PDB file of C-alpha atoms in Angstrom:
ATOM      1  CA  UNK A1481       0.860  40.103  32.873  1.00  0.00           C
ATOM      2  CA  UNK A1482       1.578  38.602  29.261  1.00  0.00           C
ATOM      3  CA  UNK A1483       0.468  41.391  26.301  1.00  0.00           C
ATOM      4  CA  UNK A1484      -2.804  40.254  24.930  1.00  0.00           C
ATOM      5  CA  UNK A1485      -2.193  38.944  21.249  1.00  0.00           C
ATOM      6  CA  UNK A1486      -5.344  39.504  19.182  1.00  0.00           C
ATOM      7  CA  UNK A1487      -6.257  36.928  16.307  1.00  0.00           C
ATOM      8  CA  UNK A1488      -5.284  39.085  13.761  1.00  0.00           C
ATOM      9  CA  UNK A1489      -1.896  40.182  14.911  1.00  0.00           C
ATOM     10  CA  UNK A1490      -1.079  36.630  14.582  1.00  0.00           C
ATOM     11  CA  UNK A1491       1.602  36.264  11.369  1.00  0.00           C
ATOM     12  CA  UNK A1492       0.281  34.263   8.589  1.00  0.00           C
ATOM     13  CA  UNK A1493       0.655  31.022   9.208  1.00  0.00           C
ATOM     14  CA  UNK A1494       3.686  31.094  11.376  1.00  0.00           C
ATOM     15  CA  UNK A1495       5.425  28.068  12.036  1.00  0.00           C
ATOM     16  CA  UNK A1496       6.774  29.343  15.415  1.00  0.00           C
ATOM     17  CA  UNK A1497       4.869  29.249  18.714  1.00  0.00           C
ATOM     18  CA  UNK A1498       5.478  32.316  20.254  1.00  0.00           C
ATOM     19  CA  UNK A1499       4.459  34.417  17.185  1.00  0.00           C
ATOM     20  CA  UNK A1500       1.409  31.742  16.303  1.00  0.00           C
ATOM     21  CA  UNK A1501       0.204  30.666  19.593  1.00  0.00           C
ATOM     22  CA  UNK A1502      -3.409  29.449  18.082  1.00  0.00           C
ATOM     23  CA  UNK A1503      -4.160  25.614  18.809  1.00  0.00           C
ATOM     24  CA  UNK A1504      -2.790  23.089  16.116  1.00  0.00           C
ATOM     25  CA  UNK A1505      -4.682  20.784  14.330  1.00  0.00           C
ATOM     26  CA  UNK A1506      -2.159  18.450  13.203  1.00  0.00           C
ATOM     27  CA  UNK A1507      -2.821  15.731  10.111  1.00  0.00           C
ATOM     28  CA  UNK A1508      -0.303  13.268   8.830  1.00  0.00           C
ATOM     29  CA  UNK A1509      -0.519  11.899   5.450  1.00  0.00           C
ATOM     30  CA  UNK A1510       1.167   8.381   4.865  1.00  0.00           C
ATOM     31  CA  UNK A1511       1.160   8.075   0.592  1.00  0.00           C
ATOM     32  CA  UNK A1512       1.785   4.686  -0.960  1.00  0.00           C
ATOM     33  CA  UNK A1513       4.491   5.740  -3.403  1.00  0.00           C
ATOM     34  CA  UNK A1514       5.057   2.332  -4.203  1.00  0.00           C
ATOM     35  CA  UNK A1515       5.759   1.088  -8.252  1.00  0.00           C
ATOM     36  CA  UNK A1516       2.491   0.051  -8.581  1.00  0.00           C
ATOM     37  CA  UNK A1517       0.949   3.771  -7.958  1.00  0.00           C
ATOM     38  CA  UNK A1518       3.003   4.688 -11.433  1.00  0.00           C
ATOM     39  CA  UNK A1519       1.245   6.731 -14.273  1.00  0.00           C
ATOM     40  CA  UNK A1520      -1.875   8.443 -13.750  1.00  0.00           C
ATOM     41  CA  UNK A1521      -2.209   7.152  -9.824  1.00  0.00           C
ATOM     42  CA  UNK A1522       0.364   9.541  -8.815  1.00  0.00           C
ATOM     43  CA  UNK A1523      -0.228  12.212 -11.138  1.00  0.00           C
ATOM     44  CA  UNK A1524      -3.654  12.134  -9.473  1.00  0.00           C
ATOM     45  CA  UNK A1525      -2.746  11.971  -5.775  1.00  0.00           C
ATOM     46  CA  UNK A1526       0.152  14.629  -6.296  1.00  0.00           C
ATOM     47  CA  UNK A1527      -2.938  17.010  -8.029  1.00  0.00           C
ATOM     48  CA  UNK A1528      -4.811  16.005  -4.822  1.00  0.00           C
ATOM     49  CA  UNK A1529      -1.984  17.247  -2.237  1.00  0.00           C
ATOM     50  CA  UNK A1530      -1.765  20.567  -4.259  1.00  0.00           C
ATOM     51  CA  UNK A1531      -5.343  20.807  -3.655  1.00  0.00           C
ATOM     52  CA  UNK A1532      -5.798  20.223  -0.648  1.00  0.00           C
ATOM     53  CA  UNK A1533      -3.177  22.814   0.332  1.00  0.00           C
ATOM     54  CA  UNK A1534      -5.090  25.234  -1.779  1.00  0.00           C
ATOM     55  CA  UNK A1535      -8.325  24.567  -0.320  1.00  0.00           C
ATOM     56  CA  UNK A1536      -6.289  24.976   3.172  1.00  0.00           C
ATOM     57  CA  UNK A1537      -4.750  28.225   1.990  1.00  0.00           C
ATOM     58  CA  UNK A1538      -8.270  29.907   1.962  1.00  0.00           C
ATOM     59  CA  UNK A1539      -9.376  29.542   5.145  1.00  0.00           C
ATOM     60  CA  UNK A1540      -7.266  32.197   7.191  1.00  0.00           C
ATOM     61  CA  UNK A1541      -8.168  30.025  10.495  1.00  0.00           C
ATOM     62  CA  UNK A1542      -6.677  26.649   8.986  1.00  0.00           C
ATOM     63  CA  UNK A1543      -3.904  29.130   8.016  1.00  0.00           C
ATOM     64  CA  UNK A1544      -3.155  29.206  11.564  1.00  0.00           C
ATOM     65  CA  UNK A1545      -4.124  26.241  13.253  1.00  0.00           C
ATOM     66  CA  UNK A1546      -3.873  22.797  10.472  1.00  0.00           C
ATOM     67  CA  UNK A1547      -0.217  21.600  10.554  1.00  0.00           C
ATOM     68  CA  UNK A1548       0.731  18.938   8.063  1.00  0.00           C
ATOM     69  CA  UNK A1549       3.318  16.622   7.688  1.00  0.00           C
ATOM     70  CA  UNK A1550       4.055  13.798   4.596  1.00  0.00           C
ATOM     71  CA  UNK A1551       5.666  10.716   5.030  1.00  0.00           C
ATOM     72  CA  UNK A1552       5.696   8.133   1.760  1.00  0.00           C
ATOM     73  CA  UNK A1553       6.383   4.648   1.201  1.00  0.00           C
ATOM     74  CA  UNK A1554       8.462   2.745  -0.397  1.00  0.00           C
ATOM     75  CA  UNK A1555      10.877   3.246   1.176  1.00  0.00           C
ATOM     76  CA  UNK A1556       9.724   5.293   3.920  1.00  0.00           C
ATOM     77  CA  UNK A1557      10.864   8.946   4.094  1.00  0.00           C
ATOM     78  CA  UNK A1558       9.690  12.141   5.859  1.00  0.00           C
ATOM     79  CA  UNK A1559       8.878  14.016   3.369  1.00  0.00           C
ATOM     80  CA  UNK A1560       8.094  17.060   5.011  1.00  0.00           C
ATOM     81  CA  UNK A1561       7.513  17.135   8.974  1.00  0.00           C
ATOM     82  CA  UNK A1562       4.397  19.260  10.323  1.00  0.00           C
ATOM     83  CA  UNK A1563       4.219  22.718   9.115  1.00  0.00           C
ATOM     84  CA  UNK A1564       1.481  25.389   8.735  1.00  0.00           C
ATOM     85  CA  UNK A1565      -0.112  25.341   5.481  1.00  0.00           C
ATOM     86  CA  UNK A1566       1.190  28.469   3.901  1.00  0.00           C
ATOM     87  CA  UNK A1567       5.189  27.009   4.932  1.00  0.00           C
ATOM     88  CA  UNK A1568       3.964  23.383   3.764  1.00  0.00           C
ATOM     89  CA  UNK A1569       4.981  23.112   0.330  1.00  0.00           C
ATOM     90  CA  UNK A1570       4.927  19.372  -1.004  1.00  0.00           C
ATOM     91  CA  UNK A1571       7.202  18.342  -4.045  1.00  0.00           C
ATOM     92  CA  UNK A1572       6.169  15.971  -6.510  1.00  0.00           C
ATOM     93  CA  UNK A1573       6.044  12.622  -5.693  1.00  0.00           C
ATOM     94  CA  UNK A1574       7.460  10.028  -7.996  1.00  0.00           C
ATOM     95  CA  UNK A1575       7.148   6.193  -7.241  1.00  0.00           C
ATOM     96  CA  UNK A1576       9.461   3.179  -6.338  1.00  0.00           C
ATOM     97  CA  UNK A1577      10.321   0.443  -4.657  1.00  0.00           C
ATOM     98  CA  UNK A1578       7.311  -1.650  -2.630  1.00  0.00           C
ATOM     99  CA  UNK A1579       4.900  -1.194   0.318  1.00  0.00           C
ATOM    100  CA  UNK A1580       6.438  -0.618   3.745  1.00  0.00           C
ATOM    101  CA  UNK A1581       3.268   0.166   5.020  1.00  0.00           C
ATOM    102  CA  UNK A1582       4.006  -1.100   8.901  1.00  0.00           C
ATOM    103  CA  UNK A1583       6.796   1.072   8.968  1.00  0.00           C
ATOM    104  CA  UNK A1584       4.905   4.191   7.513  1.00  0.00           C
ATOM    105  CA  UNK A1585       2.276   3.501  10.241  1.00  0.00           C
ATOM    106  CA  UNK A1586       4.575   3.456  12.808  1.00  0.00           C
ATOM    107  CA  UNK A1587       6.777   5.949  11.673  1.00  0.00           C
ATOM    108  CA  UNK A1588       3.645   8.470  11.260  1.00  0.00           C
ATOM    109  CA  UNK A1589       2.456   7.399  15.078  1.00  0.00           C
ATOM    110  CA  UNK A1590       5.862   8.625  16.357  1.00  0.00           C
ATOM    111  CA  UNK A1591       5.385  12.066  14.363  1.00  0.00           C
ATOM    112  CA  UNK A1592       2.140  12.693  16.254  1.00  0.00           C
ATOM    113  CA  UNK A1593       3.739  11.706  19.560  1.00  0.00           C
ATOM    114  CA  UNK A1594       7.067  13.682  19.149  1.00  0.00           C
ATOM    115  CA  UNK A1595       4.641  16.885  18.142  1.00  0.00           C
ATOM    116  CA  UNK A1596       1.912  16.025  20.723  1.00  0.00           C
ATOM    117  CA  UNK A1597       5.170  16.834  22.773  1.00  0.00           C
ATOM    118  CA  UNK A1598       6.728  19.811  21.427  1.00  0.00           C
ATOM    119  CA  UNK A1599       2.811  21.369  22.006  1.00  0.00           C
ATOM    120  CA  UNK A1600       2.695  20.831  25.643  1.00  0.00           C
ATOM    121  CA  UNK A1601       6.372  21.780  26.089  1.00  0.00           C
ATOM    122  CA  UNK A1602       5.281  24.780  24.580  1.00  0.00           C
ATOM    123  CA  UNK A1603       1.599  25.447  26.201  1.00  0.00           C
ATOM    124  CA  UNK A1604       0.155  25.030  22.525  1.00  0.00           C
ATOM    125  CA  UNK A1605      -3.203  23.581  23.002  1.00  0.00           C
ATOM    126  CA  UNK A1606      -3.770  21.170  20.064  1.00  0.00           C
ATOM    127  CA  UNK A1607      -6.862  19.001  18.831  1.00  0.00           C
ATOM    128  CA  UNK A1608      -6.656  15.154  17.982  1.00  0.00           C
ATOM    129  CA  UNK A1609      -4.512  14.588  15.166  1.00  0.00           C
ATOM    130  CA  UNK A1610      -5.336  12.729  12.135  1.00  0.00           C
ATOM    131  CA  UNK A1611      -3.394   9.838  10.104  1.00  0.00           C
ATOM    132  CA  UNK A1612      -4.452   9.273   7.002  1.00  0.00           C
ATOM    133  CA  UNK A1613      -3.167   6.163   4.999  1.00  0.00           C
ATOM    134  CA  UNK A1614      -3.552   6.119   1.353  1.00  0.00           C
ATOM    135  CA  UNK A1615      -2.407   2.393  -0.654  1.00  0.00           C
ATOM    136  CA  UNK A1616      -3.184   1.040  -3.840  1.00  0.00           C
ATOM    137  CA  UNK A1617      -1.738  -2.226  -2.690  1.00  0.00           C
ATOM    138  CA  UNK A1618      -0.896  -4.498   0.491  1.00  0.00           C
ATOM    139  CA  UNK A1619       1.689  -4.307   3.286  1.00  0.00           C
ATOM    140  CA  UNK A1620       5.142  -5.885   1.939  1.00  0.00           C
ATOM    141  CA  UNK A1621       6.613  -5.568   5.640  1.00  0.00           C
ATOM    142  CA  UNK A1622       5.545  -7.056   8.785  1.00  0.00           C
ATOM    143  CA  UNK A1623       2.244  -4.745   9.427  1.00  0.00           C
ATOM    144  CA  UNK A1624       0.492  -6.761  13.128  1.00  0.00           C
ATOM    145  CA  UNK A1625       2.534  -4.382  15.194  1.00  0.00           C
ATOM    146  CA  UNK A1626       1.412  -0.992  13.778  1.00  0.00           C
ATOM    147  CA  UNK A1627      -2.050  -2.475  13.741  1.00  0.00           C
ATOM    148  CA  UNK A1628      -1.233  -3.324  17.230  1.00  0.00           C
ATOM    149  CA  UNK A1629      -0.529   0.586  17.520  1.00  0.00           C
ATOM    150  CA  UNK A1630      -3.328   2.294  15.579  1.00  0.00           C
ATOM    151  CA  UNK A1631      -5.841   0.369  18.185  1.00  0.00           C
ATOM    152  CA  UNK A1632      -3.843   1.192  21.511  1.00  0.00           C
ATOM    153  CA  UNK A1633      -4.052   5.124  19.550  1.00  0.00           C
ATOM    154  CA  UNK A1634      -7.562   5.019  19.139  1.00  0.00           C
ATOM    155  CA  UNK A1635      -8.440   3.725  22.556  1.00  0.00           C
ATOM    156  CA  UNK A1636      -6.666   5.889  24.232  1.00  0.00           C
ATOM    157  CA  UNK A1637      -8.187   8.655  22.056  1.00  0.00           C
ATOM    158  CA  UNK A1638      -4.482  10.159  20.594  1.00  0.00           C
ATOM    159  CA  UNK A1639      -5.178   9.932  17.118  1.00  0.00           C
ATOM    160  CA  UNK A1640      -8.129   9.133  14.792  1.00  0.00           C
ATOM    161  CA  UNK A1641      -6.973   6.973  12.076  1.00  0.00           C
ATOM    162  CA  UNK A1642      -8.541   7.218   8.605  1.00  0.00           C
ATOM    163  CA  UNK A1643      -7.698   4.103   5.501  1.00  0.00           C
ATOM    164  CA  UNK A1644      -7.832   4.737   1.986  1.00  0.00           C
ATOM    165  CA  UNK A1645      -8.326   2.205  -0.428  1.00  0.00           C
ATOM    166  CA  UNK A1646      -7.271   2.835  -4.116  1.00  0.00           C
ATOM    167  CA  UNK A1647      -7.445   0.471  -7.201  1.00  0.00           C
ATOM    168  CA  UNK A1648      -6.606  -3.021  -6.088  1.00  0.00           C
ATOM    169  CA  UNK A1649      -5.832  -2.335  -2.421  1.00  0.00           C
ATOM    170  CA  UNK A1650      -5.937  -5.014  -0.083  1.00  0.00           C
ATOM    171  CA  UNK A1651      -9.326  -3.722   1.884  1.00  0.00           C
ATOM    172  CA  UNK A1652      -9.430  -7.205   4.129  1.00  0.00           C
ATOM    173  CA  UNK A1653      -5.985  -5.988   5.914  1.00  0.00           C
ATOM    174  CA  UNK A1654      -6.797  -2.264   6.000  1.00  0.00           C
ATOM    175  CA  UNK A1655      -9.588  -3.402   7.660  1.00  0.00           C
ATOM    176  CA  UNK A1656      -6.974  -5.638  10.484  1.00  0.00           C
ATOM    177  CA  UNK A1657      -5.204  -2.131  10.542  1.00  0.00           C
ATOM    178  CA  UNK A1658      -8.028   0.577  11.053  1.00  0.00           C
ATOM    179  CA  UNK A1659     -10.362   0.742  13.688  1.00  0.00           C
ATOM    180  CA  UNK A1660     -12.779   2.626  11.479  1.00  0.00           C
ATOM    181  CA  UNK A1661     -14.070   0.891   8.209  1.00  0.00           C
ATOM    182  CA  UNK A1662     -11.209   1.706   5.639  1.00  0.00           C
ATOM    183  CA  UNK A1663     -13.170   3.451   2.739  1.00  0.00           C
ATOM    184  CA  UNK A1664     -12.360   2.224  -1.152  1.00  0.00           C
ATOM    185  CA  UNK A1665     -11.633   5.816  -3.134  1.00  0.00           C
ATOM    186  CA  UNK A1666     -13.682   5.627  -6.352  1.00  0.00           C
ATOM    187  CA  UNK A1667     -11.924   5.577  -9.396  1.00  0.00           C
ATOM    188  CA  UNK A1668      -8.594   7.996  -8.865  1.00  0.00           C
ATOM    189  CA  UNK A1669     -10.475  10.746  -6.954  1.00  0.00           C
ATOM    190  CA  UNK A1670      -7.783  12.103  -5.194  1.00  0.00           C
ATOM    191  CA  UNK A1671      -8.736  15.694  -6.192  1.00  0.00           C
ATOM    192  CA  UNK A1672     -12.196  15.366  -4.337  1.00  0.00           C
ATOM    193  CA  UNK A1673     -11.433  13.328  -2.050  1.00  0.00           C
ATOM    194  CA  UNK A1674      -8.825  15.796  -0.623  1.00  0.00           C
ATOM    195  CA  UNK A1675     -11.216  18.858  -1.261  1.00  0.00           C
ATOM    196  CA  UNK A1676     -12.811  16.545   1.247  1.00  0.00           C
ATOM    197  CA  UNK A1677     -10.582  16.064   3.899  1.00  0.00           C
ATOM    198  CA  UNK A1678      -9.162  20.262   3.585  1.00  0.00           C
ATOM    199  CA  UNK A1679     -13.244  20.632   4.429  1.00  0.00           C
ATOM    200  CA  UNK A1680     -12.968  18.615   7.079  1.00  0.00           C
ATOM    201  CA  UNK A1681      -9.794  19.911   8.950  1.00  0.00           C
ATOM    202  CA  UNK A1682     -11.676  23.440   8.273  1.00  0.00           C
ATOM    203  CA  UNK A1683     -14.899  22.337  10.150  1.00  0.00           C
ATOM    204  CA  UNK A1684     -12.157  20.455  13.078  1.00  0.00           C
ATOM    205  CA  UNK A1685      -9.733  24.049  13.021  1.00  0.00           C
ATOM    206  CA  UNK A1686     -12.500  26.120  13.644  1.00  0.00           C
ATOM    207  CA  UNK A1687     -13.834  24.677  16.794  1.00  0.00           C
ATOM    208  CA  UNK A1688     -12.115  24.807  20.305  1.00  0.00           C
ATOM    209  CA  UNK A1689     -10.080  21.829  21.062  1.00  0.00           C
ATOM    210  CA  UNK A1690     -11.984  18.830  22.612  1.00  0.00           C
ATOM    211  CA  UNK A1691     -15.614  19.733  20.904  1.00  0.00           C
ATOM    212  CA  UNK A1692     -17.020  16.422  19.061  1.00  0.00           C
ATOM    213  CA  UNK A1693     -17.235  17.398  15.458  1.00  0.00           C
ATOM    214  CA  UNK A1694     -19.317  15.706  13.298  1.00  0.00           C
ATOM    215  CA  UNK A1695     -17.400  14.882   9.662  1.00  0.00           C
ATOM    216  CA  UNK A1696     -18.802  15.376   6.642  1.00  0.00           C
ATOM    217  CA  UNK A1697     -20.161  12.472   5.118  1.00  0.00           C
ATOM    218  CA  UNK A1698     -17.715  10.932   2.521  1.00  0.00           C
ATOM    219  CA  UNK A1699     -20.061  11.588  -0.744  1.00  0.00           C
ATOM    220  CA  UNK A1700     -18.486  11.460  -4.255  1.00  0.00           C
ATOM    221  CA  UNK A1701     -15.404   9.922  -4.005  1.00  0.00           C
ATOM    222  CA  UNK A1702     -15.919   6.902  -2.222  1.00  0.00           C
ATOM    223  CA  UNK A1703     -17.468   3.771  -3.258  1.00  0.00           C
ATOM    224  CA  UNK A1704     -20.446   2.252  -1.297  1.00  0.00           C
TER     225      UNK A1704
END
């Protein structure tokens, strides 16, 4: 019979399944790093990552169960795939180049479905994951296809797919991408709108895998 493992034996935040066999709760965030997000946009959204990892960091159950992984864009690159909170450790982001955002959509999708993988390979149980998109801008690549993708993802209930709006984002194609209304950050919020989502995840973590969780409402840093 395998050795009961109680909660608190668990290492902190272990990476590794057999030492951290909790359920994962992963979230993927796809960052516009694009030229236009130079100057305070990025000093703000980089603040907001270091948040929300700090707001992760006190919660020992998110500890545990939230993995996260980064991809940005342009161009697209992994910047970190998923890793417990206390081993995910985000540099600063600088910008370039323009807005592959098809590509970052896609490229996030196959994240999810390459770790969706590695959990049931491994018996991990695992709750829906989460994509969030953050732009200041509109898709410079072909984006119908990874639409095409975030709706098959949502019917089929594999990820839930949350827009961001910032500045002078395109909302009218966000709104062709996401199945739920895209939501237009107020000002450059990033900082609360983070705190917001690290809430969130918390609420999600803390619950057994499947349960419906009601989000918090998006108060403060979005505009009506």
């Amino acid at each position: 019979m395998d050795e009961y493992i109680s909660f608190e034996q668990i290492p902190f935040g272990s990476d590794n399944f057999a030492d951290n066999p909790e359920p994962r709760c992963p979230c993927v965030l796809l960052l516009d790093t694009s030229g236009s997000m130079g100057g305070m946009p990025i000093m703000q959204l980089n603040e907001g990552v270091r948040t929300f990892r700090q707001e992760l960091l006190a919660d020992p159950i998110a500890t545990k169960r939230v993995e996260v992984a980064v991809v940005t864009f342009g161009p697209v690159t992994i910047e970190t795939d998923f890793h417990t909170v206390p081993n995910f450790h985000p540099r600063e982001l600088e910008t370039t180049g323009d807005t592959p955002m098809g590509e970052a959509i896609a490229t996030g999708i196959e994240l999810i479905t390459k770790r969706k993988k590695e959990y049931k390979e491994s018996g991990i149980a695992y709750y829906k994951p989460w994509i969030i998109l953050i732009t200041d801008g509109a898709p410079t690549d072909e984006w119908a296809a990874a639409a095409q993708m975030v709706q098959k993802g949502e019917a089929n209930k594999s990820f839930a797919f949350f827009a961001i709006g910032v500045e002078d984002a395109n909302m009218d194609i966000l709104k062709q991408i996401s199945v739920r209304a895209p939501l237009k950050l107020k000002g450059l919020m990033f900082r609360e709108f983070f705190i917001w989502l690290s809430a969130s995840m918390k609420m999600v973590s803390a619950k057994e895998p499947g349960n419906a969780i009601n989000l918090l409402p998006p108060s403060g840093w979005s505009e009506l």
